[in-house]
């Protein structure tokens, strides 16, 4: 059990992550399966956090970090993946995974948008909590507040394709 001044970090492996815009604000989006501990935490943080503080950090993993991605994608097998993952803290006190290609600190712009409920998207009443279909997800949009780090080595990114972790071609020469 953490002490009163220790923070508990939650993490997830994102299989859908994209940039939305650079101007007027840099925005990114991603989807999370619901129900999930990460989606619940982010929805709670969006309403509770300080206006200038980052809510989360997105770590861009290298091709050598597939085991880390797996541990964050399986809370049933790895309930506390930060216990075995080397990291340091960003300026906002958020975990940046060592050896990642980079990390992006973000501030959520709103709570998650339920992608299973078209009525909600059309400004009608949200489904009752028990009515969430299996495999449902929420879309999160966040403003990038800062790039936290970048790997000094010329590493390949970790990608997820056809239910496997992979990467792209060889990196260009330095």
PDB file of C-alpha atoms in Angstrom:
ATOM      1  CA  UNK A   1       0.000   0.000   0.000  1.00  0.00           C
ATOM      2  CA  UNK A   2       1.560   3.365  -0.953  1.00  0.00           C
ATOM      3  CA  UNK A   3       2.233   6.004   1.667  1.00  0.00           C
ATOM      4  CA  UNK A   4       0.185   9.178   1.739  1.00  0.00           C
ATOM      5  CA  UNK A   5       2.704  11.143  -0.330  1.00  0.00           C
ATOM      6  CA  UNK A   6       3.347   8.327  -2.862  1.00  0.00           C
ATOM      7  CA  UNK A   7       1.438   8.443  -6.138  1.00  0.00           C
ATOM      8  CA  UNK A   8      -0.081   5.382  -7.750  1.00  0.00           C
ATOM      9  CA  UNK A   9       0.500   5.345 -11.502  1.00  0.00           C
ATOM     10  CA  UNK A  10      -1.837   3.698 -13.978  1.00  0.00           C
ATOM     11  CA  UNK A  11      -0.821   2.736 -17.470  1.00  0.00           C
ATOM     12  CA  UNK A  12      -2.197   1.179 -20.627  1.00  0.00           C
ATOM     13  CA  UNK A  13      -0.949   0.113 -24.021  1.00  0.00           C
ATOM     14  CA  UNK A  14      -2.600   2.213 -26.720  1.00  0.00           C
ATOM     15  CA  UNK A  15      -3.240   0.561 -30.049  1.00  0.00           C
ATOM     16  CA  UNK A  16      -4.943   3.640 -31.478  1.00  0.00           C
ATOM     17  CA  UNK A  17      -3.108   6.926 -31.096  1.00  0.00           C
ATOM     18  CA  UNK A  18      -3.019   9.791 -33.571  1.00  0.00           C
ATOM     19  CA  UNK A  19      -2.313  13.477 -33.876  1.00  0.00           C
ATOM     20  CA  UNK A  20      -5.315  15.676 -34.624  1.00  0.00           C
ATOM     21  CA  UNK A  21      -3.831  19.134 -35.110  1.00  0.00           C
ATOM     22  CA  UNK A  22      -0.766  21.289 -34.516  1.00  0.00           C
ATOM     23  CA  UNK A  23      -2.523  24.659 -34.643  1.00  0.00           C
ATOM     24  CA  UNK A  24      -4.064  26.485 -32.938  1.00  0.00           C
ATOM     25  CA  UNK A  25      -3.258  23.854 -30.268  1.00  0.00           C
ATOM     26  CA  UNK A  26      -1.316  20.607 -30.582  1.00  0.00           C
ATOM     27  CA  UNK A  27      -3.923  17.874 -30.018  1.00  0.00           C
ATOM     28  CA  UNK A  28      -3.728  14.077 -29.956  1.00  0.00           C
ATOM     29  CA  UNK A  29      -6.391  11.403 -29.564  1.00  0.00           C
ATOM     30  CA  UNK A  30      -6.581   7.785 -28.459  1.00  0.00           C
ATOM     31  CA  UNK A  31      -9.231   5.254 -27.562  1.00  0.00           C
ATOM     32  CA  UNK A  32      -9.437   3.090 -24.446  1.00  0.00           C
ATOM     33  CA  UNK A  33     -11.551   0.014 -23.880  1.00  0.00           C
ATOM     34  CA  UNK A  34     -14.258   0.420 -21.242  1.00  0.00           C
ATOM     35  CA  UNK A  35     -14.707  -0.415 -18.550  1.00  0.00           C
ATOM     36  CA  UNK A  36     -11.042  -0.032 -17.657  1.00  0.00           C
ATOM     37  CA  UNK A  37      -9.048   1.331 -14.760  1.00  0.00           C
ATOM     38  CA  UNK A  38      -7.217   3.735 -17.083  1.00  0.00           C
ATOM     39  CA  UNK A  39     -10.379   5.203 -18.645  1.00  0.00           C
ATOM     40  CA  UNK A  40     -11.947   5.664 -15.199  1.00  0.00           C
ATOM     41  CA  UNK A  41      -8.789   7.332 -13.872  1.00  0.00           C
ATOM     42  CA  UNK A  42      -8.524   9.737 -16.808  1.00  0.00           C
ATOM     43  CA  UNK A  43     -12.190  10.702 -16.573  1.00  0.00           C
ATOM     44  CA  UNK A  44     -11.735  11.454 -12.857  1.00  0.00           C
ATOM     45  CA  UNK A  45      -8.511  13.407 -13.453  1.00  0.00           C
ATOM     46  CA  UNK A  46     -10.092  15.590 -16.119  1.00  0.00           C
ATOM     47  CA  UNK A  47     -12.419  17.135 -13.571  1.00  0.00           C
ATOM     48  CA  UNK A  48     -10.004  17.190 -10.599  1.00  0.00           C
ATOM     49  CA  UNK A  49      -6.585  18.281 -11.889  1.00  0.00           C
ATOM     50  CA  UNK A  50      -4.916  21.653 -11.698  1.00  0.00           C
ATOM     51  CA  UNK A  51      -5.474  23.733 -14.846  1.00  0.00           C
ATOM     52  CA  UNK A  52      -1.782  23.994 -15.749  1.00  0.00           C
ATOM     53  CA  UNK A  53      -0.665  20.464 -14.825  1.00  0.00           C
ATOM     54  CA  UNK A  54      -0.359  17.613 -17.300  1.00  0.00           C
ATOM     55  CA  UNK A  55      -2.839  14.809 -16.640  1.00  0.00           C
ATOM     56  CA  UNK A  56      -0.858  12.112 -18.361  1.00  0.00           C
ATOM     57  CA  UNK A  57       2.229  11.238 -20.327  1.00  0.00           C
ATOM     58  CA  UNK A  58       2.257   9.118 -23.485  1.00  0.00           C
ATOM     59  CA  UNK A  59       5.460   7.107 -23.835  1.00  0.00           C
ATOM     60  CA  UNK A  60       6.464   6.203 -27.402  1.00  0.00           C
ATOM     61  CA  UNK A  61       8.104   2.811 -26.957  1.00  0.00           C
ATOM     62  CA  UNK A  62      11.018   1.491 -29.003  1.00  0.00           C
ATOM     63  CA  UNK A  63      10.959  -1.825 -30.869  1.00  0.00           C
ATOM     64  CA  UNK A  64      13.024  -3.337 -28.028  1.00  0.00           C
ATOM     65  CA  UNK A  65      10.247  -2.644 -25.490  1.00  0.00           C
ATOM     66  CA  UNK A  66       7.535  -5.099 -26.605  1.00  0.00           C
ATOM     67  CA  UNK A  67       7.618  -6.821 -23.196  1.00  0.00           C
ATOM     68  CA  UNK A  68       6.808  -3.481 -21.521  1.00  0.00           C
ATOM     69  CA  UNK A  69       3.873  -2.944 -23.896  1.00  0.00           C
ATOM     70  CA  UNK A  70       2.615  -6.427 -23.090  1.00  0.00           C
ATOM     71  CA  UNK A  71       2.810  -5.857 -19.342  1.00  0.00           C
ATOM     72  CA  UNK A  72       0.791  -2.623 -19.641  1.00  0.00           C
ATOM     73  CA  UNK A  73      -1.800  -4.304 -21.885  1.00  0.00           C
ATOM     74  CA  UNK A  74      -2.525  -7.173 -19.469  1.00  0.00           C
ATOM     75  CA  UNK A  75      -3.666  -5.885 -16.053  1.00  0.00           C
ATOM     76  CA  UNK A  76      -4.933  -9.405 -15.316  1.00  0.00           C
ATOM     77  CA  UNK A  77      -1.344 -10.723 -15.475  1.00  0.00           C
ATOM     78  CA  UNK A  78       0.550  -7.540 -14.516  1.00  0.00           C
ATOM     79  CA  UNK A  79      -1.609  -5.519 -12.070  1.00  0.00           C
ATOM     80  CA  UNK A  80       1.265  -3.123 -11.212  1.00  0.00           C
ATOM     81  CA  UNK A  81       3.516  -2.823 -14.298  1.00  0.00           C
ATOM     82  CA  UNK A  82       5.387   0.203 -12.951  1.00  0.00           C
ATOM     83  CA  UNK A  83       6.839  -2.056 -10.235  1.00  0.00           C
ATOM     84  CA  UNK A  84       9.010  -3.764 -12.879  1.00  0.00           C
ATOM     85  CA  UNK A  85       9.392  -1.000 -15.475  1.00  0.00           C
ATOM     86  CA  UNK A  86      12.332   1.428 -15.201  1.00  0.00           C
ATOM     87  CA  UNK A  87      11.175   5.058 -15.370  1.00  0.00           C
ATOM     88  CA  UNK A  88      11.941   8.568 -14.172  1.00  0.00           C
ATOM     89  CA  UNK A  89       9.523  11.370 -13.334  1.00  0.00           C
ATOM     90  CA  UNK A  90       8.695  14.252 -15.660  1.00  0.00           C
ATOM     91  CA  UNK A  91       8.438  17.871 -14.507  1.00  0.00           C
ATOM     92  CA  UNK A  92       4.784  17.123 -13.650  1.00  0.00           C
ATOM     93  CA  UNK A  93       5.724  14.029 -11.640  1.00  0.00           C
ATOM     94  CA  UNK A  94       4.533  11.582 -14.295  1.00  0.00           C
ATOM     95  CA  UNK A  95       6.437   8.406 -15.244  1.00  0.00           C
ATOM     96  CA  UNK A  96       8.584   8.530 -18.377  1.00  0.00           C
ATOM     97  CA  UNK A  97       9.728   5.038 -19.330  1.00  0.00           C
ATOM     98  CA  UNK A  98      13.487   4.717 -19.715  1.00  0.00           C
ATOM     99  CA  UNK A  99      14.611   3.748 -23.214  1.00  0.00           C
ATOM    100  CA  UNK A 100      11.455   5.032 -24.899  1.00  0.00           C
ATOM    101  CA  UNK A 101      11.745   7.022 -28.118  1.00  0.00           C
ATOM    102  CA  UNK A 102      10.092   9.974 -26.445  1.00  0.00           C
ATOM    103  CA  UNK A 103       7.301  10.996 -24.130  1.00  0.00           C
ATOM    104  CA  UNK A 104       4.534  13.542 -24.590  1.00  0.00           C
ATOM    105  CA  UNK A 105       2.932  15.251 -21.585  1.00  0.00           C
ATOM    106  CA  UNK A 106      -0.737  15.971 -22.190  1.00  0.00           C
ATOM    107  CA  UNK A 107      -3.708  17.721 -20.613  1.00  0.00           C
ATOM    108  CA  UNK A 108      -7.106  16.176 -21.310  1.00  0.00           C
ATOM    109  CA  UNK A 109      -9.537  18.587 -22.958  1.00  0.00           C
ATOM    110  CA  UNK A 110     -12.673  16.696 -21.864  1.00  0.00           C
ATOM    111  CA  UNK A 111     -13.849  13.417 -20.431  1.00  0.00           C
ATOM    112  CA  UNK A 112     -13.888  10.399 -22.720  1.00  0.00           C
ATOM    113  CA  UNK A 113     -16.432  10.328 -25.531  1.00  0.00           C
ATOM    114  CA  UNK A 114     -18.339   7.014 -25.580  1.00  0.00           C
ATOM    115  CA  UNK A 115     -17.930   5.604 -29.071  1.00  0.00           C
ATOM    116  CA  UNK A 116     -20.645   2.986 -28.546  1.00  0.00           C
ATOM    117  CA  UNK A 117     -23.405   5.556 -27.970  1.00  0.00           C
ATOM    118  CA  UNK A 118     -24.336   7.539 -31.062  1.00  0.00           C
ATOM    119  CA  UNK A 119     -27.149   9.186 -29.100  1.00  0.00           C
ATOM    120  CA  UNK A 120     -24.558  10.784 -26.827  1.00  0.00           C
ATOM    121  CA  UNK A 121     -22.623  11.989 -29.827  1.00  0.00           C
ATOM    122  CA  UNK A 122     -25.838  13.600 -31.079  1.00  0.00           C
ATOM    123  CA  UNK A 123     -26.372  15.322 -27.658  1.00  0.00           C
ATOM    124  CA  UNK A 124     -29.019  12.889 -26.422  1.00  0.00           C
ATOM    125  CA  UNK A 125     -28.966  11.050 -23.099  1.00  0.00           C
ATOM    126  CA  UNK A 126     -25.989   8.747 -22.380  1.00  0.00           C
ATOM    127  CA  UNK A 127     -26.633   5.010 -21.986  1.00  0.00           C
ATOM    128  CA  UNK A 128     -27.120   3.783 -18.435  1.00  0.00           C
ATOM    129  CA  UNK A 129     -23.835   2.455 -16.947  1.00  0.00           C
ATOM    130  CA  UNK A 130     -24.989  -1.154 -17.286  1.00  0.00           C
ATOM    131  CA  UNK A 131     -25.735  -0.749 -20.999  1.00  0.00           C
ATOM    132  CA  UNK A 132     -22.127  -0.573 -22.221  1.00  0.00           C
ATOM    133  CA  UNK A 133     -21.680  -3.289 -24.862  1.00  0.00           C
ATOM    134  CA  UNK A 134     -18.742  -5.686 -24.789  1.00  0.00           C
ATOM    135  CA  UNK A 135     -15.756  -4.257 -26.635  1.00  0.00           C
ATOM    136  CA  UNK A 136     -16.926  -0.659 -26.246  1.00  0.00           C
ATOM    137  CA  UNK A 137     -14.424   2.175 -26.029  1.00  0.00           C
ATOM    138  CA  UNK A 138     -14.115   5.862 -25.271  1.00  0.00           C
ATOM    139  CA  UNK A 139     -12.245   8.438 -27.330  1.00  0.00           C
ATOM    140  CA  UNK A 140      -9.970  10.807 -25.397  1.00  0.00           C
ATOM    141  CA  UNK A 141      -8.599  14.080 -26.760  1.00  0.00           C
ATOM    142  CA  UNK A 142      -5.633  15.752 -25.109  1.00  0.00           C
ATOM    143  CA  UNK A 143      -3.583  18.886 -25.638  1.00  0.00           C
ATOM    144  CA  UNK A 144       0.169  18.322 -25.818  1.00  0.00           C
ATOM    145  CA  UNK A 145       1.852  20.452 -23.161  1.00  0.00           C
ATOM    146  CA  UNK A 146       5.472  19.372 -23.646  1.00  0.00           C
ATOM    147  CA  UNK A 147       7.744  16.733 -25.117  1.00  0.00           C
ATOM    148  CA  UNK A 148       9.417  15.186 -22.099  1.00  0.00           C
ATOM    149  CA  UNK A 149      12.300  13.221 -23.538  1.00  0.00           C
ATOM    150  CA  UNK A 150      13.797  11.633 -26.600  1.00  0.00           C
ATOM    151  CA  UNK A 151      16.054   8.616 -26.909  1.00  0.00           C
ATOM    152  CA  UNK A 152      19.634   9.490 -27.768  1.00  0.00           C
ATOM    153  CA  UNK A 153      20.028   6.313 -29.796  1.00  0.00           C
ATOM    154  CA  UNK A 154      18.651   5.863 -33.292  1.00  0.00           C
ATOM    155  CA  UNK A 155      15.888   3.358 -32.370  1.00  0.00           C
ATOM    156  CA  UNK A 156      12.904   2.003 -34.272  1.00  0.00           C
ATOM    157  CA  UNK A 157       9.358   2.568 -32.965  1.00  0.00           C
ATOM    158  CA  UNK A 158       7.249  -0.247 -31.533  1.00  0.00           C
ATOM    159  CA  UNK A 159       4.125  -0.806 -33.633  1.00  0.00           C
ATOM    160  CA  UNK A 160       1.117  -3.096 -33.211  1.00  0.00           C
ATOM    161  CA  UNK A 161      -0.147  -4.751 -36.384  1.00  0.00           C
ATOM    162  CA  UNK A 162      -2.351  -7.835 -36.879  1.00  0.00           C
ATOM    163  CA  UNK A 163      -2.257  -8.688 -33.169  1.00  0.00           C
ATOM    164  CA  UNK A 164       1.557  -8.651 -33.036  1.00  0.00           C
ATOM    165  CA  UNK A 165       4.192  -6.145 -31.978  1.00  0.00           C
ATOM    166  CA  UNK A 166       6.468  -5.208 -34.848  1.00  0.00           C
ATOM    167  CA  UNK A 167       8.442  -2.272 -36.187  1.00  0.00           C
ATOM    168  CA  UNK A 168       9.241  -0.652 -39.502  1.00  0.00           C
ATOM    169  CA  UNK A 169      12.348  -0.669 -41.688  1.00  0.00           C
ATOM    170  CA  UNK A 170      15.884  -0.222 -40.479  1.00  0.00           C
ATOM    171  CA  UNK A 171      16.680   3.211 -39.051  1.00  0.00           C
ATOM    172  CA  UNK A 172      18.595   5.629 -41.261  1.00  0.00           C
ATOM    173  CA  UNK A 173      22.328   5.883 -40.597  1.00  0.00           C
ATOM    174  CA  UNK A 174      23.323   8.508 -37.990  1.00  0.00           C
TER     175      UNK A 174
END
